Tab-separated table of C-alpha atoms in Angstrom:
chain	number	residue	atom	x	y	z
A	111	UNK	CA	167.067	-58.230	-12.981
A	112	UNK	CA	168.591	-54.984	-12.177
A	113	UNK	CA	167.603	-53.563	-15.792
A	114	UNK	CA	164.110	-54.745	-14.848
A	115	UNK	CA	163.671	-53.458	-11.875
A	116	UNK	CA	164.544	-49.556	-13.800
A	117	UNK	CA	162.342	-49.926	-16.569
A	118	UNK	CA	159.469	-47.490	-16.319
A	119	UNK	CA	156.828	-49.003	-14.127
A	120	UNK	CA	154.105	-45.847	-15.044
A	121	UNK	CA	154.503	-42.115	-15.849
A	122	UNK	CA	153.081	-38.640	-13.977
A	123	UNK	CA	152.455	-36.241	-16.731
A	124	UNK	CA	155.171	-35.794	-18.992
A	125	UNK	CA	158.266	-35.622	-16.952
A	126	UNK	CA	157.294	-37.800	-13.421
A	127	UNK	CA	158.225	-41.224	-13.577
A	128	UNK	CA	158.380	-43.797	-11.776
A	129	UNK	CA	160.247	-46.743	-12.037
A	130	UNK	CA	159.881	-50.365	-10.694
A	131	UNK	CA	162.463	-50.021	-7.864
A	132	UNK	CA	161.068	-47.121	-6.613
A	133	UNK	CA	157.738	-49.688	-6.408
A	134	UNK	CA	159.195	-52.727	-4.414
A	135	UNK	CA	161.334	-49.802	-2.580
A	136	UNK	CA	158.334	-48.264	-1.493
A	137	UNK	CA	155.882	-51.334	-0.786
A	138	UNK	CA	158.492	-52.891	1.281
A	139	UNK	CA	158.879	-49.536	3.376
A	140	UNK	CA	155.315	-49.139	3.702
A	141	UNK	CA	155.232	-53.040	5.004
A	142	UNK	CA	158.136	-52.360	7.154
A	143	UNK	CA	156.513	-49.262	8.692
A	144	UNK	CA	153.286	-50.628	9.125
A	145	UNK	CA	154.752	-53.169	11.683
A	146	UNK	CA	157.122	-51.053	13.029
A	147	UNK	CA	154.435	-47.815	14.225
A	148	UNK	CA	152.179	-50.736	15.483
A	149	UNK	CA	155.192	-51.944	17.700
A	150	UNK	CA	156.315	-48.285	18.717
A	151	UNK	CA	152.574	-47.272	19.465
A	152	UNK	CA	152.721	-50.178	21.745
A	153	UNK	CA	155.859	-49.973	23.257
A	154	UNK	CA	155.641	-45.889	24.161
A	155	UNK	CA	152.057	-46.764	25.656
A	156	UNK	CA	153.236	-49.877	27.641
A	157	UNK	CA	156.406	-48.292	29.085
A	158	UNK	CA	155.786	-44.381	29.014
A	159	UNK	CA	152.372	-44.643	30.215
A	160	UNK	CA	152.578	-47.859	32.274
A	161	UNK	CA	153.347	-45.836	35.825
A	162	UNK	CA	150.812	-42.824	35.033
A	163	UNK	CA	147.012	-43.296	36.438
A	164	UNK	CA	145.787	-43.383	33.056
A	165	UNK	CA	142.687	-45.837	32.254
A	166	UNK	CA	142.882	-48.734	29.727
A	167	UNK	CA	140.558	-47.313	27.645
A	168	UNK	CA	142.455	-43.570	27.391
A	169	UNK	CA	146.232	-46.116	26.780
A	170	UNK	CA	143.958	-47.799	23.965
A	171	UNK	CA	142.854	-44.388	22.513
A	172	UNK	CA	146.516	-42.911	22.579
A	173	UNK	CA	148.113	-46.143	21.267
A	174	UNK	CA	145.669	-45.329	17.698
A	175	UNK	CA	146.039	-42.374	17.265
A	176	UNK	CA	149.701	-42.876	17.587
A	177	UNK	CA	150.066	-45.673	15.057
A	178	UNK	CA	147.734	-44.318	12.894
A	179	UNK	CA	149.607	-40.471	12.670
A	180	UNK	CA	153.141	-42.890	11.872
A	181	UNK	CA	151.064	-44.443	9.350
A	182	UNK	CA	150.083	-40.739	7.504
A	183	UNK	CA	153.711	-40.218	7.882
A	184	UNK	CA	154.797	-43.145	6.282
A	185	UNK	CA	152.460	-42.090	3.169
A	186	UNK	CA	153.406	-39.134	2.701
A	187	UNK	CA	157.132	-40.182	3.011
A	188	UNK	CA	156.567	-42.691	-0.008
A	189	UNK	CA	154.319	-39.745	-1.744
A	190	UNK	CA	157.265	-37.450	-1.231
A	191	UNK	CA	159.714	-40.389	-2.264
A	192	UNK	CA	158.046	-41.200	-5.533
A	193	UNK	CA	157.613	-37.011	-6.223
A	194	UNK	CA	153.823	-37.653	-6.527
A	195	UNK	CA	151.869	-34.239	-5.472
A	196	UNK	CA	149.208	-34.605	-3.119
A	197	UNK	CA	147.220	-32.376	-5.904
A	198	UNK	CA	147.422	-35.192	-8.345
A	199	UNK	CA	144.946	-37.324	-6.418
A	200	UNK	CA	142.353	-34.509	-6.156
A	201	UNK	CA	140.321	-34.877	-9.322
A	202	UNK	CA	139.816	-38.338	-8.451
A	203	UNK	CA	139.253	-38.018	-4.899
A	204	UNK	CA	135.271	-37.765	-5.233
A	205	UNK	CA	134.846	-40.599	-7.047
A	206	UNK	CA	137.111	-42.512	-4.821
A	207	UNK	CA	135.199	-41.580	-1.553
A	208	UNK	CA	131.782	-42.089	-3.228
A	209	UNK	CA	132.717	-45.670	-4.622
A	210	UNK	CA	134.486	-46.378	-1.168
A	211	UNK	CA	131.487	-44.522	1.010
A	212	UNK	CA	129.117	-47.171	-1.009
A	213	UNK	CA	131.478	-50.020	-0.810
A	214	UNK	CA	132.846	-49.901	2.828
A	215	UNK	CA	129.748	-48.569	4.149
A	216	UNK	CA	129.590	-50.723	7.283
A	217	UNK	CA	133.243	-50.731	7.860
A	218	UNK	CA	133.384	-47.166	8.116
A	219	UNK	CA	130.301	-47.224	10.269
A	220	UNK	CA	131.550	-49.965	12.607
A	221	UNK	CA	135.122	-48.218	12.638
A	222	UNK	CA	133.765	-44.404	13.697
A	223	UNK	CA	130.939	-46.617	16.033
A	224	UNK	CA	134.448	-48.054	18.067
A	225	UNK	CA	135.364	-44.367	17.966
A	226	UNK	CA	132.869	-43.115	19.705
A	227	UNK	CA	132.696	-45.869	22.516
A	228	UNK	CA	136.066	-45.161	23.323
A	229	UNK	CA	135.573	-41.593	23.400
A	230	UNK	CA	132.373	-40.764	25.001
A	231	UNK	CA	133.391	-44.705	26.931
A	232	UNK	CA	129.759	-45.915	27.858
A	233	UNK	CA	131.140	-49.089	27.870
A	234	UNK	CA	135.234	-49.943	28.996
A	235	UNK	CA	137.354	-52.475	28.623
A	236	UNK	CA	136.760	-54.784	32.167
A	237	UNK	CA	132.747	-53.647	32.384
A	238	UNK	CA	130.553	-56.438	33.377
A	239	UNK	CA	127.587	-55.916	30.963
A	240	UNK	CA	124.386	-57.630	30.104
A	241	UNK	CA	123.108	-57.886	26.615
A	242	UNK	CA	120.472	-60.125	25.031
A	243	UNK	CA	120.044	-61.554	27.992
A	244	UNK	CA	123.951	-62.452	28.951
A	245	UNK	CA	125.936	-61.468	31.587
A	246	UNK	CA	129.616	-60.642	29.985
A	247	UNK	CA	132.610	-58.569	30.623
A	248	UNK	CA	134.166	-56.411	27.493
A	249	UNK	CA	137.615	-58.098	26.960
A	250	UNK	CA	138.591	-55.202	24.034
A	251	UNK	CA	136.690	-52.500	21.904
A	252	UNK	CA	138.745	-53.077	18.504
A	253	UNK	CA	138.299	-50.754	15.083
A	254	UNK	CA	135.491	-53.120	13.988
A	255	UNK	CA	134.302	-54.833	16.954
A	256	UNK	CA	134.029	-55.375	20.096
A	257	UNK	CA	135.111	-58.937	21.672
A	258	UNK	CA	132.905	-59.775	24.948
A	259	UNK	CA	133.565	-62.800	27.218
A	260	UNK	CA	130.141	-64.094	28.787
A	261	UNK	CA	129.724	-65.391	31.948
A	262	UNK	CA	129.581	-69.122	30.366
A	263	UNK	CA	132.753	-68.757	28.943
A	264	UNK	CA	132.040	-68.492	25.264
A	265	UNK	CA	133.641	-65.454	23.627
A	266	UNK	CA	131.640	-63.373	21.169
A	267	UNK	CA	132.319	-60.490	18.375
A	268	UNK	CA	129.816	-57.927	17.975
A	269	UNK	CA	129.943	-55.165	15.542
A	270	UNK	CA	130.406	-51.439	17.335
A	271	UNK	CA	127.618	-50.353	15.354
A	272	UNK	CA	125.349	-53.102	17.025
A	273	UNK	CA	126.735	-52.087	20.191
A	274	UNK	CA	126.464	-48.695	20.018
A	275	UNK	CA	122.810	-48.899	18.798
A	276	UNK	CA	121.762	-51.778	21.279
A	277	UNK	CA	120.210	-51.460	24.425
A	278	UNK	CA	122.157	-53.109	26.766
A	279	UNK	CA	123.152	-52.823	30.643
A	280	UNK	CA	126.678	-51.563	31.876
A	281	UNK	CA	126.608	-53.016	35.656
A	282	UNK	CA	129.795	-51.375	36.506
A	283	UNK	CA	129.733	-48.078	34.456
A	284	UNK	CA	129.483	-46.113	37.718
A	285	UNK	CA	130.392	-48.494	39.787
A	286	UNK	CA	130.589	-52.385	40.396
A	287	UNK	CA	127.892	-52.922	43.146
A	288	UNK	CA	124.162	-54.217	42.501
A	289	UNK	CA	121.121	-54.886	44.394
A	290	UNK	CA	119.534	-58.552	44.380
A	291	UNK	CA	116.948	-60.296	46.359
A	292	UNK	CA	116.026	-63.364	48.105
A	293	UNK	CA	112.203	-64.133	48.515
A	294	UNK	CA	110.983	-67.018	50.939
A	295	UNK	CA	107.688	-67.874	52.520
A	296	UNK	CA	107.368	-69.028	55.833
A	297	UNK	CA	103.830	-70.960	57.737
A	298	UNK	CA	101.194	-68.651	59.178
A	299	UNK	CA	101.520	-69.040	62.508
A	300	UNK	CA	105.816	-68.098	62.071
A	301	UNK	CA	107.342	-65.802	64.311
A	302	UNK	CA	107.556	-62.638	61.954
A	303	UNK	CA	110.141	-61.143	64.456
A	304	UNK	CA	112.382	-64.190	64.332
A	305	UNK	CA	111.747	-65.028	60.849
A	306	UNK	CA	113.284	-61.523	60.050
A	307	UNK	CA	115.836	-61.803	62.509
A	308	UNK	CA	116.933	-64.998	60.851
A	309	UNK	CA	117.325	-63.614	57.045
A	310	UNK	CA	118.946	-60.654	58.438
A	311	UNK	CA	121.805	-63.056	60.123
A	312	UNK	CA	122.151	-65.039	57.411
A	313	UNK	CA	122.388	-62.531	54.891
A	314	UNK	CA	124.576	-60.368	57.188
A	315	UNK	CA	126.983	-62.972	57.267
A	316	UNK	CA	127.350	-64.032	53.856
A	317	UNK	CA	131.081	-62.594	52.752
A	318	UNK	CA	129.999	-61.223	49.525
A	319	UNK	CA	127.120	-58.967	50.878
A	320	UNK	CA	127.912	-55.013	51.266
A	321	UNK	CA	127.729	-53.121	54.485
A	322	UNK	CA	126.816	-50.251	52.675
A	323	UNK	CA	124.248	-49.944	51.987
A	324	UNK	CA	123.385	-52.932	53.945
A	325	UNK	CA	120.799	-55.595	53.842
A	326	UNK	CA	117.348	-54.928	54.255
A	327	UNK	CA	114.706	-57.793	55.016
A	328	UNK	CA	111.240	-56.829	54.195
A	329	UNK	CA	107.924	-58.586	55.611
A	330	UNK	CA	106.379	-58.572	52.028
A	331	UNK	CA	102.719	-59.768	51.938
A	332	UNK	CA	100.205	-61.991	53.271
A	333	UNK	CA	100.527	-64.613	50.831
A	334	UNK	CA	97.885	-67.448	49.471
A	335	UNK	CA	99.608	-69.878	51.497
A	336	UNK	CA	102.492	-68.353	53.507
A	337	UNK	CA	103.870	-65.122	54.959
A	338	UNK	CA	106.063	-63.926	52.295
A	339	UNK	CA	109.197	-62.288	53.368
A	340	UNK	CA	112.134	-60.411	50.877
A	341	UNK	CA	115.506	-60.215	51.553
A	342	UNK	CA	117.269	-57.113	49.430
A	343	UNK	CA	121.448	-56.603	49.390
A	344	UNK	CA	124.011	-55.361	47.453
A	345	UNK	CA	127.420	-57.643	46.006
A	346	UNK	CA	129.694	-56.461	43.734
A	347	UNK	CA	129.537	-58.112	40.398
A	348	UNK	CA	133.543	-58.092	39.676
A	349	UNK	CA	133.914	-60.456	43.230
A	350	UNK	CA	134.573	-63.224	41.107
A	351	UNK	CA	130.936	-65.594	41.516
A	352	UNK	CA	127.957	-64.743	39.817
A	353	UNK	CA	124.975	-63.227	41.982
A	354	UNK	CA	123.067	-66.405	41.335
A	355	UNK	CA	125.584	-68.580	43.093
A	356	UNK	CA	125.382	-65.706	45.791
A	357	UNK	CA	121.788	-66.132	46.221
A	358	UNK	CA	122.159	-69.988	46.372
A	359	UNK	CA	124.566	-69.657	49.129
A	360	UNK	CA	122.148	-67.545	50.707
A	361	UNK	CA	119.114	-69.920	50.388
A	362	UNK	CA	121.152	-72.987	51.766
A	363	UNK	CA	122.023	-71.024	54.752
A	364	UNK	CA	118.544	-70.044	55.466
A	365	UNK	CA	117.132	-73.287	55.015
A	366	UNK	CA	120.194	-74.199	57.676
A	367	UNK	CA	118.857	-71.193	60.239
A	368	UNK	CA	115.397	-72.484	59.720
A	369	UNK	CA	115.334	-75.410	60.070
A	370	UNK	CA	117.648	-74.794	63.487
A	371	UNK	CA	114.689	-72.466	65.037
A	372	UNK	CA	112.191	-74.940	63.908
A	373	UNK	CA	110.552	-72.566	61.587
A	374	UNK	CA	108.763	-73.856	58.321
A	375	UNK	CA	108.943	-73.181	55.499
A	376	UNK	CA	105.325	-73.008	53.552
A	377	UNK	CA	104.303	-74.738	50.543
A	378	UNK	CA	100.789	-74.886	48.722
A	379	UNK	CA	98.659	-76.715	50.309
A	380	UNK	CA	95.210	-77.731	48.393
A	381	UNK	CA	91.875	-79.640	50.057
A	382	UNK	CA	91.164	-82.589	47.945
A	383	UNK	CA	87.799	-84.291	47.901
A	384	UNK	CA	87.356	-88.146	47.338
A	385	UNK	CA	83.933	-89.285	46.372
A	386	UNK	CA	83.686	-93.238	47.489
A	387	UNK	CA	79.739	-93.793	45.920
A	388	UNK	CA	79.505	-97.020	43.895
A	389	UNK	CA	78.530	-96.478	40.399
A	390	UNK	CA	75.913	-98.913	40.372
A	391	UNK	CA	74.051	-97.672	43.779
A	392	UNK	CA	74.359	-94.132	42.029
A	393	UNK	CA	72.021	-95.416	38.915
A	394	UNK	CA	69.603	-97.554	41.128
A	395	UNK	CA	69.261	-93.780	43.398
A	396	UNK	CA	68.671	-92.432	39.828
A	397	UNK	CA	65.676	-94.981	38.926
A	398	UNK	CA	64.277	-94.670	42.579
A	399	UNK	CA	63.816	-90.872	42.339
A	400	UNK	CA	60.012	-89.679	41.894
A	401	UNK	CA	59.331	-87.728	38.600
């Protein structure tokens, strides 16, 4: 096995050569090292940088670039090992980037697309977002992809590329607060003071609503068949409840603080018209009538 393993595995010009050890010496270093800079990139950015004020997003940025310089280390340490010149590579270095450019062309644009979220970080790890539609919150921005959980609990991989490109909505870039609404529509006839006294209460109250800014009620318009009245206030989207369970809280307790100042709630209302004429009078009127 031994006098295997030091026959000549290939040759570097005349005089370089390289034997089969040096090959299983050098894979299994390159194996070992691969798992060992992942584990050390983690390990100095979980305990170095765990008491520093540093963002998720900046601890995932340093945690690459560290494991990715060991790995260029580890390289050129099997390079050096197997006395291969980095100048040896160079006359096939175009070929190899234009085959690989043409090959790996959405890898490579997916990969620098993760760069540049976590760089220029329009979206972070923890945003609540909304894309296609969906309400979701970024659980990690990988080399590939990112991995978003929506708000019904399915998890989904998009490409960076797709998410870089897409026009989507980061709710808590800034920060984690938005504006909603409530409409309702009360009888003509309603007490517009109390009416808006009422919403204003209710929404007040509500544990989830912002003091500031704080709620606003709004007498909206004279509607077709009611007085139409909007209630507008801010929640924060990371509370923990989604703002549609927020606004169905709020509806329940106004129908609760209506219904307690005896004020009513409108509905359409439509005149309807019955005609009760016997079909056969209506022909003997027709054969009665003069020419």
């Amino acid at each position: 096995m031994l006098d295997f393993l030091n026959n000549t595995a290939f040759t570097l010009g005349d005089k370089q050569v390289i034997t089969w050890l040096q090959v299983v010496y050098s894979f299994t270093f390159v194996v070992v090292s691969w798992f060992v800079s992942r584990l050390m990139a983690f390990l100095i950015v979980r305990k170095l940088l765990s008491k520093t004020r540093i963002s998720q997003d900046s601890k995932a940025i340093i945690q690459r670039i560290i494991f990715f310089s060991m790995v260029v280390l580890v390289i050129l340490s099997v390079l050096t090992y197997l006395g291969i010149p980095l100048a040896t590579f160079a006359f096939i270095s175009g070929a190899v980037a234009i085959g690989f450019g043409f090959g790996a062309k959405t890898i490579i644009e997916n990969f620098l697309s993760g760069w540049i979220l976590m760089s220029e970080k329009p979206i972070r790890m923890g945003d609540v977002i909304e894309m296609d539609g969906y309400l979701g919150v970024i659980i990690e921005i990988g080399n590939r992809s990112t991995q978003i959980r929506r708000n019904d609990g399915a998890q989904i991989i998009v490409p960076n590329s797709q998410v870089l490109e897409s026009k989507l909505i980061n709710w808590t870039l800034n920060d984690p607060y938005i504006r909603t609404s409530v409409r309702v529509g009360v009888a003509y006839g309603s007490d517009v003071e109390l009416v808006k006294d009422q919403l204003m209460r209710v929404v007040t109250d509500h544990h989830l609503v912002q003091d500031d800014p704080g709620p606003v009620v709004v007498f909206e318009d004279f509607g077709d068949n009611s007085l139409v009245f909007d209630a507008f206030f801010w929640i924060s989207v990371k509370s923990g409840k989604e703002p549609r369970l927020v606004r169905s809280e709020i509806r329940c307790a106004i129908e609760q603080a209506f219904n307690n100042h005896n004020i009513v709630v409108a509905y359409p209302q439509r005149d309807v018209h019955v005609n009760f004429t016997d079909p056969s009078q209506l022909s003997k009127m027709k054969k009665n009538e003069k020419p």
